[in-house]
Coordinates of C-alpha atoms in Angstrom, one line a residue:
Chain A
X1 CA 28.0 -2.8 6.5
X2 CA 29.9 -2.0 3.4
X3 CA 31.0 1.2 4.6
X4 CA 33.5 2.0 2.3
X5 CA 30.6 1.8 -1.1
X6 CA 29.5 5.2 0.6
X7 CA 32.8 6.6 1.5
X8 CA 33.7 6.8 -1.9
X9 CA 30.1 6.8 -3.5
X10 CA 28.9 10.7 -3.9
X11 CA 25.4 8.9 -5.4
X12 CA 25.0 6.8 -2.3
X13 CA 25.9 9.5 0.3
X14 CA 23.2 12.0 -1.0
X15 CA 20.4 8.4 -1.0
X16 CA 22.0 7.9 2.7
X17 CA 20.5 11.4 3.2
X18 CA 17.4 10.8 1.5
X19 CA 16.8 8.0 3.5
X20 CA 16.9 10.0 6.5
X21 CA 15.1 12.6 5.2
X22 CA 12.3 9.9 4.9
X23 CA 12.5 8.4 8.3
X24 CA 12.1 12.2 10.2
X25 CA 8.9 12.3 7.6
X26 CA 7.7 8.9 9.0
X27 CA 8.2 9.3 12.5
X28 CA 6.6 13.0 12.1
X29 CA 3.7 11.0 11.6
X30 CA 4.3 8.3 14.1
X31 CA 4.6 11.3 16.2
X32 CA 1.3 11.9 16.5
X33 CA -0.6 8.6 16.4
X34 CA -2.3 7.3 19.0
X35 CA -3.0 3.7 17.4
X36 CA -0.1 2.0 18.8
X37 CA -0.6 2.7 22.3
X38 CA -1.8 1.2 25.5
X39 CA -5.1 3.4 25.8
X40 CA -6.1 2.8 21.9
X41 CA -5.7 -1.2 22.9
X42 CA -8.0 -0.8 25.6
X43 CA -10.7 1.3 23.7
X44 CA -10.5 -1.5 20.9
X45 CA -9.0 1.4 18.5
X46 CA -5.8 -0.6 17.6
X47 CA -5.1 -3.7 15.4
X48 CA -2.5 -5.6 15.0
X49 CA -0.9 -7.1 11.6
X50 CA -3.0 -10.5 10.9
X51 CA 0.4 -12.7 11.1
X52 CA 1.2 -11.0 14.8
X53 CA -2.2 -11.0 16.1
X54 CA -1.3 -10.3 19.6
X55 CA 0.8 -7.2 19.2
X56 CA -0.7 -5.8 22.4
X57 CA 1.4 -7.7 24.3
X58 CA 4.2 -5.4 22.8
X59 CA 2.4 -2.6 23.4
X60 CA 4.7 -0.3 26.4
X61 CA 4.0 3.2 25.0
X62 CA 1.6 5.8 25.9
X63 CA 0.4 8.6 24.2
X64 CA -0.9 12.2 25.5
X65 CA -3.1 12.9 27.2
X66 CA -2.4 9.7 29.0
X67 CA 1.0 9.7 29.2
X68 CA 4.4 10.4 27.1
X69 CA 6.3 7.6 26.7
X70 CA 5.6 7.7 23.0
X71 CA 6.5 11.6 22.5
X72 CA 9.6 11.1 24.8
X73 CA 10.4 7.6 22.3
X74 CA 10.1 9.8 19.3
X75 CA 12.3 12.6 20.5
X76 CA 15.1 10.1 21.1
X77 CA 14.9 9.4 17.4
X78 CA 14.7 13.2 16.5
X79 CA 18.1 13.1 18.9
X80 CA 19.4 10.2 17.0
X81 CA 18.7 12.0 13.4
X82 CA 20.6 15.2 14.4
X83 CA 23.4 13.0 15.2
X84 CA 23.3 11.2 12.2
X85 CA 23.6 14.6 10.2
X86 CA 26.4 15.1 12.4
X87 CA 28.4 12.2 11.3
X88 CA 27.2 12.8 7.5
X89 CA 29.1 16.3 7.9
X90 CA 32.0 14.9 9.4
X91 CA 31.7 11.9 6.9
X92 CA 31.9 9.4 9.4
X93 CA 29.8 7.0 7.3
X94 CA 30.2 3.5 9.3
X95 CA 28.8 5.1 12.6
X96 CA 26.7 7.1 10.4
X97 CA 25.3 3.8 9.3
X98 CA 25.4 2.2 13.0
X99 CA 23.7 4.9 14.6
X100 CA 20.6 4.8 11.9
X101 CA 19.9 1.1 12.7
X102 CA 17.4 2.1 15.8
X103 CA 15.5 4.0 13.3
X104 CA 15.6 0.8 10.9
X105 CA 14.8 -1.6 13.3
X106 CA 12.0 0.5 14.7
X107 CA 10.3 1.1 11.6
X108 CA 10.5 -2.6 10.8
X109 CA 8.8 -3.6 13.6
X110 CA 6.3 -0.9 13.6
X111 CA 5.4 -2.0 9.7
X112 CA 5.4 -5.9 10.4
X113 CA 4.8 -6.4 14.0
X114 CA 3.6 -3.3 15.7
X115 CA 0.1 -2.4 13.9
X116 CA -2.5 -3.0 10.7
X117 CA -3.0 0.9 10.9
X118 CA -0.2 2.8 10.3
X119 CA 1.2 1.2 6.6
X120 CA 1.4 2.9 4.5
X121 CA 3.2 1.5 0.5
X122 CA 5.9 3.9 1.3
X123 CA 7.3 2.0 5.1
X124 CA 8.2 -1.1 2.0
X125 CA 10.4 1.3 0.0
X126 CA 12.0 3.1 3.0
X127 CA 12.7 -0.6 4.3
X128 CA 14.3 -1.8 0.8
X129 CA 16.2 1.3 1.0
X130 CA 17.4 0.9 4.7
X131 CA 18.5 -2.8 4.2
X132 CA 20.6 -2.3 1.3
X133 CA 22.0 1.0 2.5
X134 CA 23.2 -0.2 5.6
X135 CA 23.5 -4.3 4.7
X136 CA 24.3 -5.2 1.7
X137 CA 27.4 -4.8 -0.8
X138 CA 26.7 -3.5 -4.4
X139 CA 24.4 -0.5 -2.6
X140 CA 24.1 1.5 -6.1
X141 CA 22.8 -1.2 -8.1
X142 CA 20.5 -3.0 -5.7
X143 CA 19.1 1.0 -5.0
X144 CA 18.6 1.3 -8.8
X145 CA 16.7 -1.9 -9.6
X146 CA 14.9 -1.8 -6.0
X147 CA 13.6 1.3 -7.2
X148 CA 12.7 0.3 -10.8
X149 CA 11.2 -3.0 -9.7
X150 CA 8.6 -1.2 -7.1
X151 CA 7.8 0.6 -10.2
X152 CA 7.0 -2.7 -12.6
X153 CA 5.8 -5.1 -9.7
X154 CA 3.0 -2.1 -8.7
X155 CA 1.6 -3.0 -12.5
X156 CA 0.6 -6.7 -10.8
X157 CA -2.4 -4.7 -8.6
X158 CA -2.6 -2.4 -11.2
X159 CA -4.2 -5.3 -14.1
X160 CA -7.5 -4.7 -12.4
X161 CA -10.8 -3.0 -13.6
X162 CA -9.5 0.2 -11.5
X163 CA -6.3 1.0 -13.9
X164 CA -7.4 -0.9 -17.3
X165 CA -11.2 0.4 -17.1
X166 CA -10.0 3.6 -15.0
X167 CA -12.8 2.2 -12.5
X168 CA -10.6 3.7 -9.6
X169 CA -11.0 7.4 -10.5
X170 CA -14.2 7.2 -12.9
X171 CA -16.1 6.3 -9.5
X172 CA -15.0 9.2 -8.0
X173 CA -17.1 13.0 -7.8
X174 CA -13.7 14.7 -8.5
X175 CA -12.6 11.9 -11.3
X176 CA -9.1 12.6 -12.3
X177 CA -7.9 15.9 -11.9
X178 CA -7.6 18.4 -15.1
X179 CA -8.8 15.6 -17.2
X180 CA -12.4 14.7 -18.0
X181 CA -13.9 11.2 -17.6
X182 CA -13.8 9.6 -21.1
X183 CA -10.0 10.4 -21.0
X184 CA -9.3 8.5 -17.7
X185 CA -8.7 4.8 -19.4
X186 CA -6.5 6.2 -21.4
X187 CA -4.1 8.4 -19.1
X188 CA -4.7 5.2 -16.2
X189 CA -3.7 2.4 -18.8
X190 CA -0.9 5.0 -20.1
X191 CA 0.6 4.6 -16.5
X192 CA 0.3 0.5 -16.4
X193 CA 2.2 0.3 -19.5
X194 CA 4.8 2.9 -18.5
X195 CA 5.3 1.2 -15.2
X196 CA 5.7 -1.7 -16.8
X197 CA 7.8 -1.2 -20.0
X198 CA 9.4 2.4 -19.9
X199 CA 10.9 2.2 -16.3
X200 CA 13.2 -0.8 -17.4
X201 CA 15.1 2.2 -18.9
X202 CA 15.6 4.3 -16.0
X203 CA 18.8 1.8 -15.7
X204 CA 19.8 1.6 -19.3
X205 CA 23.0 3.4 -20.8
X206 CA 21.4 5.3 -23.5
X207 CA 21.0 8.8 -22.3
X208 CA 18.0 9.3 -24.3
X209 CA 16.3 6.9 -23.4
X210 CA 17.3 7.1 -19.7
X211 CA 16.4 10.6 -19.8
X212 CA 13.0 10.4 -21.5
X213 CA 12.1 8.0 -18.6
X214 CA 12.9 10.4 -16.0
X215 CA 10.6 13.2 -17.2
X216 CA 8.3 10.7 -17.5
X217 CA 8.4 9.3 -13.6
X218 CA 8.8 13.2 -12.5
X219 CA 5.9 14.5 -14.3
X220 CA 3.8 11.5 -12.4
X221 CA 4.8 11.9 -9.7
X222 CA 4.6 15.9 -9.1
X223 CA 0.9 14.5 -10.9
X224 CA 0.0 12.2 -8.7
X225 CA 1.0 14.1 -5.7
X226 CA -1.9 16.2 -6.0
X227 CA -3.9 13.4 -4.5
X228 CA -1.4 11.5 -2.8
X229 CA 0.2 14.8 -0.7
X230 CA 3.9 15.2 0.2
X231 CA 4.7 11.9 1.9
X232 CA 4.8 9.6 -1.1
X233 CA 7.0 11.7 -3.1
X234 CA 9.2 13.0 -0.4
X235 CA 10.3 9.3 0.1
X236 CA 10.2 7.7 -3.5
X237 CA 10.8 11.0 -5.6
X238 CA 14.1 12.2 -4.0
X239 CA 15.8 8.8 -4.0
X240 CA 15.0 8.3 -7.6
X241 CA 16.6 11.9 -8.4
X242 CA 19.9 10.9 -6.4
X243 CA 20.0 7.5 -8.3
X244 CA 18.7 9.0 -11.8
X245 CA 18.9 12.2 -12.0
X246 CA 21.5 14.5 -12.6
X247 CA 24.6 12.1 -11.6
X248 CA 23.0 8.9 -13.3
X249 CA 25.7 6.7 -14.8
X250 CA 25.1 3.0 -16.1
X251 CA 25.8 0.1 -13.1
X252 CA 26.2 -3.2 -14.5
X253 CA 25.0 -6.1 -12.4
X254 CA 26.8 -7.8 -10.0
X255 CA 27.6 -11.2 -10.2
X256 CA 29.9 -12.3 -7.4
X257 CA 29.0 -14.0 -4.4
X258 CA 29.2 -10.8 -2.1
X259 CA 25.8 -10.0 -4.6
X260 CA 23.5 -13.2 -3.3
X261 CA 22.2 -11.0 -0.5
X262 CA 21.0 -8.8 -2.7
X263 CA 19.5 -11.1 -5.3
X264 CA 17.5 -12.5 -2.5
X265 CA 15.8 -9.6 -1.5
X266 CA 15.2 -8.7 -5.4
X267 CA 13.6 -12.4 -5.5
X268 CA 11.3 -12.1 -2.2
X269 CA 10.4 -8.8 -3.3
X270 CA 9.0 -10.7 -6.6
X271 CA 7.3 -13.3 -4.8
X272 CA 5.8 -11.1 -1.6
X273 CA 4.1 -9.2 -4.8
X274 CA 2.7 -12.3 -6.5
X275 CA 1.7 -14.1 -2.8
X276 CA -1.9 -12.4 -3.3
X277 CA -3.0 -14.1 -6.3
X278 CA -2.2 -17.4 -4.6
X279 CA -5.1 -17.2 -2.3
X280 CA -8.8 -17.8 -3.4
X281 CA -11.0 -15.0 -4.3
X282 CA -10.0 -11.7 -5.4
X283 CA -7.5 -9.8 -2.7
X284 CA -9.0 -6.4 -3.3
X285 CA -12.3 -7.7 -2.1
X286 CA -11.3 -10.3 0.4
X287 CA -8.1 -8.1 1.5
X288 CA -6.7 -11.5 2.8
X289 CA -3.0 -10.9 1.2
X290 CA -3.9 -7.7 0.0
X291 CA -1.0 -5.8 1.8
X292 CA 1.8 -8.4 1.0
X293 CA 3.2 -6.4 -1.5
X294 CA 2.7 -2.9 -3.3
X295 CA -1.4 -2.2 -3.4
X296 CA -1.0 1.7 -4.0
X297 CA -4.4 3.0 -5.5
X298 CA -5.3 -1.1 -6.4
X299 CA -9.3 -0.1 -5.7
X300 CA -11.9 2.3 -5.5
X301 CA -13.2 1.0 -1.9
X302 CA -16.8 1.4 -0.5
X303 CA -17.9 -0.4 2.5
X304 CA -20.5 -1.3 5.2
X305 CA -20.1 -2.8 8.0
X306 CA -22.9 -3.6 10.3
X307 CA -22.5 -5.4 14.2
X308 CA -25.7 -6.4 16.4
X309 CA -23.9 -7.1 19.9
X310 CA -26.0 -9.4 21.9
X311 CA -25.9 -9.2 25.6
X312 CA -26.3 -11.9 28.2
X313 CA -29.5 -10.0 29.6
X314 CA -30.9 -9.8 26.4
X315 CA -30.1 -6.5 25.3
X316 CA -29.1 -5.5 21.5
X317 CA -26.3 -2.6 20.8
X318 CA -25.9 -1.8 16.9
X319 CA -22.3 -1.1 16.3
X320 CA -22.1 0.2 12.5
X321 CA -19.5 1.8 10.4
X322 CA -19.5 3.1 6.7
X323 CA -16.5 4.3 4.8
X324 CA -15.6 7.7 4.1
X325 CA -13.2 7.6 1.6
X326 CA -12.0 5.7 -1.8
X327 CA -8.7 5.9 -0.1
X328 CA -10.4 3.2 2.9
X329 CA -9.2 -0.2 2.3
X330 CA -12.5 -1.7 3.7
X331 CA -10.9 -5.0 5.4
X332 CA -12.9 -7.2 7.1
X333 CA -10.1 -8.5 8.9
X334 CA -10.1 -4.9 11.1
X335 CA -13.7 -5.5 12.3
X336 CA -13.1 -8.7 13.2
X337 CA -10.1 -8.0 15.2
X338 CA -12.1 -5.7 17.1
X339 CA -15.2 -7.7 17.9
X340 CA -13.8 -10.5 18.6
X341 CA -11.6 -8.7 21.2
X342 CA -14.7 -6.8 22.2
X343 CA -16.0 -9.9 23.1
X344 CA -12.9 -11.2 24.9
X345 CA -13.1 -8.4 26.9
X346 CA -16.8 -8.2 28.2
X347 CA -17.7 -10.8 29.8
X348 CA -21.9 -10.0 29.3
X349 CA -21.7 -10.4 25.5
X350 CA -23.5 -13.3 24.3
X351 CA -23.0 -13.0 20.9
X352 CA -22.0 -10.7 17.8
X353 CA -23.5 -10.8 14.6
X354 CA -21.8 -8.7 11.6
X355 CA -22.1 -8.4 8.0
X356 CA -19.7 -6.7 5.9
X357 CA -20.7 -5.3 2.4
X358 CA -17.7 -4.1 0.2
X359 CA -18.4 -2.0 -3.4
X360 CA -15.1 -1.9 -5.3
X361 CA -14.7 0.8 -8.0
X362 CA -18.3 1.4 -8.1
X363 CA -19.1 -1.9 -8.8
X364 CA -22.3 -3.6 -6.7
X365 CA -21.7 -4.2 -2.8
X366 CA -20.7 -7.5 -2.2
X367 CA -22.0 -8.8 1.3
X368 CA -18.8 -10.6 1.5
X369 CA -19.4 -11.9 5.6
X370 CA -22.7 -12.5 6.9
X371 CA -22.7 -14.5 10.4
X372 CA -24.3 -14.9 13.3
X373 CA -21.3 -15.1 15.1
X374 CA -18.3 -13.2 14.5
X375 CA -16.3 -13.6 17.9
X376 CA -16.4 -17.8 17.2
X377 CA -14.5 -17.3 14.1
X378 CA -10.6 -17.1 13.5
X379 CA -8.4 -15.6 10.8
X380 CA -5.8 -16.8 9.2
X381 CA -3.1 -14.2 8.2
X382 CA -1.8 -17.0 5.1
X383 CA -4.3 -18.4 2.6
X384 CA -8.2 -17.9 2.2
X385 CA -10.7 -17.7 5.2
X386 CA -13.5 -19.6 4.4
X387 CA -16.3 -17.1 6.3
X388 CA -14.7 -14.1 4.2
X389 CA -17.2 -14.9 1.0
X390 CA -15.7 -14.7 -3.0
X391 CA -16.9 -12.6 -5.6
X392 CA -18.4 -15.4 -7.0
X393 CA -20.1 -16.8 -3.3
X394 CA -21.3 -13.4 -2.1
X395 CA -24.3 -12.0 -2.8
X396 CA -25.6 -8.8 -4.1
X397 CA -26.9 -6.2 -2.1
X398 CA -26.8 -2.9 -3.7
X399 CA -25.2 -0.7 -6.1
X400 CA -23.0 2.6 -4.8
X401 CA -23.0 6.0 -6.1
X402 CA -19.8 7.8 -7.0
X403 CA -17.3 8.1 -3.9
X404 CA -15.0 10.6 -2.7
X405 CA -11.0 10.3 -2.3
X406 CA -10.6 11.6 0.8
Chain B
X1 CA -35.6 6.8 -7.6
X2 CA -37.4 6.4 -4.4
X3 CA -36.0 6.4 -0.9
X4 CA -36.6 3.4 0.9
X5 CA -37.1 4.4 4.7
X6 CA -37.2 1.3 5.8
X7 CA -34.2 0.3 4.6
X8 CA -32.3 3.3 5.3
X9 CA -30.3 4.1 8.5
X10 CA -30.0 7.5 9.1
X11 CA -26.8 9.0 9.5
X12 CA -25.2 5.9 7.9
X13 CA -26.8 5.6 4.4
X14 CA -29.7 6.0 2.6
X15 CA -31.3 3.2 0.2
X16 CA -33.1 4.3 -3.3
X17 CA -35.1 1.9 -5.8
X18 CA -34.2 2.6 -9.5
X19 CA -36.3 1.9 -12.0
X20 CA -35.1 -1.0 -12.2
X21 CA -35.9 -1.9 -9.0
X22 CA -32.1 -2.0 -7.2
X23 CA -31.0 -1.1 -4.8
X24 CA -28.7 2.4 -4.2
X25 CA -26.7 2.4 -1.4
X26 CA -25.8 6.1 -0.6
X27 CA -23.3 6.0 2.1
X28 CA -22.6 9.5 4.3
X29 CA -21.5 11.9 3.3
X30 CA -22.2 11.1 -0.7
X31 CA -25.3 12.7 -2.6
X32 CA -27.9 10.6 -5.0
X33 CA -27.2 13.7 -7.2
X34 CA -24.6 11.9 -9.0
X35 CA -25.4 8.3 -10.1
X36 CA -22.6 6.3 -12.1
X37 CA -22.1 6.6 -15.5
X38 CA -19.5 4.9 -17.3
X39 CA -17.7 6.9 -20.7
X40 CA -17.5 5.5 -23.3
X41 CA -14.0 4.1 -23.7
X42 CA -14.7 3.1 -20.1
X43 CA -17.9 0.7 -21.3
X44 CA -15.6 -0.5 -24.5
X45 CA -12.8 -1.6 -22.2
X46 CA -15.0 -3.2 -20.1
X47 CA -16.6 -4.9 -22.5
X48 CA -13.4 -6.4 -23.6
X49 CA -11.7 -6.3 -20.4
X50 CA -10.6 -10.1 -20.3
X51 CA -8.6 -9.5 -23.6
X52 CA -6.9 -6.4 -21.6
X53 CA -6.1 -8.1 -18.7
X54 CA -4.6 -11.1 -20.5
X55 CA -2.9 -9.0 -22.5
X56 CA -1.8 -6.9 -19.4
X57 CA -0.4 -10.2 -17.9
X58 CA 1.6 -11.5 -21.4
X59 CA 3.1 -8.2 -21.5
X60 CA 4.5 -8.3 -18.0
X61 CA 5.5 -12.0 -19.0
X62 CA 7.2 -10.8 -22.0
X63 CA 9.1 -7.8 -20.5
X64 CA 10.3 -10.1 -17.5
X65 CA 11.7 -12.6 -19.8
X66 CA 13.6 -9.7 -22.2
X67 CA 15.3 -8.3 -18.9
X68 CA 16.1 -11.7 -17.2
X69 CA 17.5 -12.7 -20.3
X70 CA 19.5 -9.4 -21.6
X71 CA 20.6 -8.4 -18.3
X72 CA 21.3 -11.5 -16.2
X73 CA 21.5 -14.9 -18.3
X74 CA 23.7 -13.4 -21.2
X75 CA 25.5 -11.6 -18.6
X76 CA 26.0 -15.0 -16.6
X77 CA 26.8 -16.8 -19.4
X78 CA 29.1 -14.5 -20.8
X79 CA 31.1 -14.8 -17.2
X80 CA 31.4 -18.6 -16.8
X81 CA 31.7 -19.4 -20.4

């Protein structure tokens, strides 16, 4: 666990507390969710991640009014994290490290295995933070560049009309806030190049430079949080203080074989990001990938979706959902979940049809699924589902008006 | 514009005819009281966009190969040489 990096690492002992600091913010939220739980299976309220389709199986907690195994869960972690601080203040960093590792593992299943609906971009940096805080050697490097890299690979679902026409935020009522509309391109392409170029030198050895990077990444994100709230920040802002701020000092990379580990999570980092473009069709429409790496603010989403349930008897039901927010990833993946264990479930349903129509940045509404039978199809969490229509298959249905963030 | 009642579902969204004859989709909870318009700079980018986006995607190129090369291969090769 590398134990001794921290010991004598004033840098790494303040990101050890950050990373706390972002796990009681996390399960605050956990807290009070009801979408991993027993009685949100059986309403057809949860979903499970597409690779671990049958989550519910895992599914032992319950949540009040129902019961309290969750609250009771969550309280054991708060337990754990006063404990933690404990050891911190007697700087007892092994078991500091060895007593976090149920909040790790935790949060790692809940982001991969537990459910679709509780991700958020920030459960990847806490878990990039976790790992090499408590796995690898060479912490303070493989911090630094873990935090520069979320910066530049965030630029690969930022080269879309949303950042280089400003499509996200021109599509909104409230556009972009303090700045009128003809100035959005240039403020949103500002942020593609800065994420891109300038955050290389958040690592460099030139204090200048170093520094003038800083106030740049600050000033975004106490910017940025106007929309996106206290979470985001909380987690990414204060671990790239600790690592650049104040106490900065060049670390040159590792080349020994104790740093392999470490370049192996850079390089599946790299390639999680790019697994999107590997699949047919755009992901921001389709969604099929979309979450396999960073997708912060990737699209202005409106959506439709529209279910006739067809009973045995020969009644209809219309089961039909719009979306209420840009912020709404509009997956089609979600429905289909849900009908299709709808119809697992009641034995009377004949069929469901559904289509799905999905605007992105106040472009036209794609009808990208249209089928007469949604509960005979399957999805496939790797690659391109063929009933999931393209941009260039689907057809057109409509045009939006502008949309509101939340 | 002109509100298409057949088309519309109430308390879901409401569909309007231009004058072009498409169709807008007003979802709940938006208002027809403020169709898209696209500034300026917004139209000219899009216009161009492919020459952004492949720009977008050398740059990246270009930046990835500076930083692999400045801070890891002449690094590695100053090590083992």
């Amino acid at each position: 666990m590398f134990s001794k990096e921290i010991a004598q690492n004033k840098i790494l002992q303040w990101a050890f507390g950050s990373l706390l600091l972002s796990y009681y913010i996390t399960f605050s939220g956990y807290f009070y969710s009801g979408t991993m739980t027993q009685s949100a299976y059986d309403s057809f309220r949860t979903v499970c991640r597409p690779w671990f389709q049958s989550c519910e199986q895992w599914i032992l907690l319950e949540q009040l009014p129902y019961g309290y195994s969750q609250p009771t869960l969550y309280m054991l972690f708060f337990g754990l994290m006063l404990w933690v601080v404990y050891l911190i203040y007697k700087k007892e960093w092994r078991e500091a490290q060895l007593s976090l590792i149920p909040l790790f593992a935790w949060h790692f299943f809940t982001t991969f295995f537990g459910t679709d609906l509780l991700l958020g971009n920030y459960d990847y940096y806490i878990i990039i933070f976790a790992i090499v805080l408590l796995f690898l050697p060479h912490k303070e490097f493989f911090l630094k560049l873990g935090l520069v890299l979320f910066y530049v690979l965030s630029t690969v679902s930022k080269i879309s009309p949303a950042w280089i026409e400003g499509g996200y935020f021109t599509a909104m009522y409230t556009g972009l806030p303090f700045f009128p509309d003809w100035s959005i391109p240039l403020f949103t392409n500002l942020v593609i190049v800065a994420e891109m170029v300038l955050a290389w030198f958040l690592l460099s050895p030139n204090k200048f430079l170093q520094r003038t990077a800083l106030v740049f990444f600050a000033a975004f994100h106490f910017y940025s949080s106007i929309l996106v709230g206290y979470h985001y920040p909380t987690i990414v802002f204060a671990m790239i203080l600790v690592m650049f701020g104040p106490w900065y000092r060049y670390t040159a990379p590792p080349f020994d074989t104790k740093s392999l580990p470490g370049w192996g999570l850079i390089i599946l980092l790299i390639l999680a990001q790019l697994s999107p473009k590997f699949i047919e069709g755009d992901e921001k429409l389709t969604m099929e990938g979309n979450k396999n790496g960073l997708y912060m603010f990737e699209a202005n989403h409106q959506c439709i979706s529209q279910a006739v349930v067809y009973g045995k008897n020969g009644e209809t039901e219309n089961i039909d959902m719009v979306s209420e927010s840009a912020r709404r990833r509009c997956d089609p993946y979600r429905d289909w979940f849900r009908l299709t264990r709808l119809c697992a479930a009641m034995s009377d349903i004949n069929r469901i049809s559904f289509t799905f129509d999905h605007s992105l940045n106040g472009g036209p509404f794609y009808r990208i699924v249209d089928t007469n039978n949604i509960c005979a199809l399957t999805y496939k969490a790797i690659g391109h589902n063929d009933w999931i229509h393209t941009e260039n298959e689907a057809e057109i249905v409509g045009y939006p008006v502008k949309n509101h963030y939340r | 514009m002109i509100k298409d009642n057949e088309a519309s579902r109430p308390g879901l969204y409401d569909v309007y005819h231009d004058t072009e004859g498409k169709n807008i989709i007003v979802l709940q909870g938006l208002s027809i009281e403020n169709p898209q318009t696209e500034p300026p700079l917004q139209q000219f980018i899009h216009t161009h966009y492919r020459v952004f986006e492949v720009g977008y995607w050398g740059l990246l190129f270009v930046v990835s190969l500076v930083v692999i090369t400045k801070c890891i291969a002449v690094p590695l090769y100053n090590k083992f040489k």
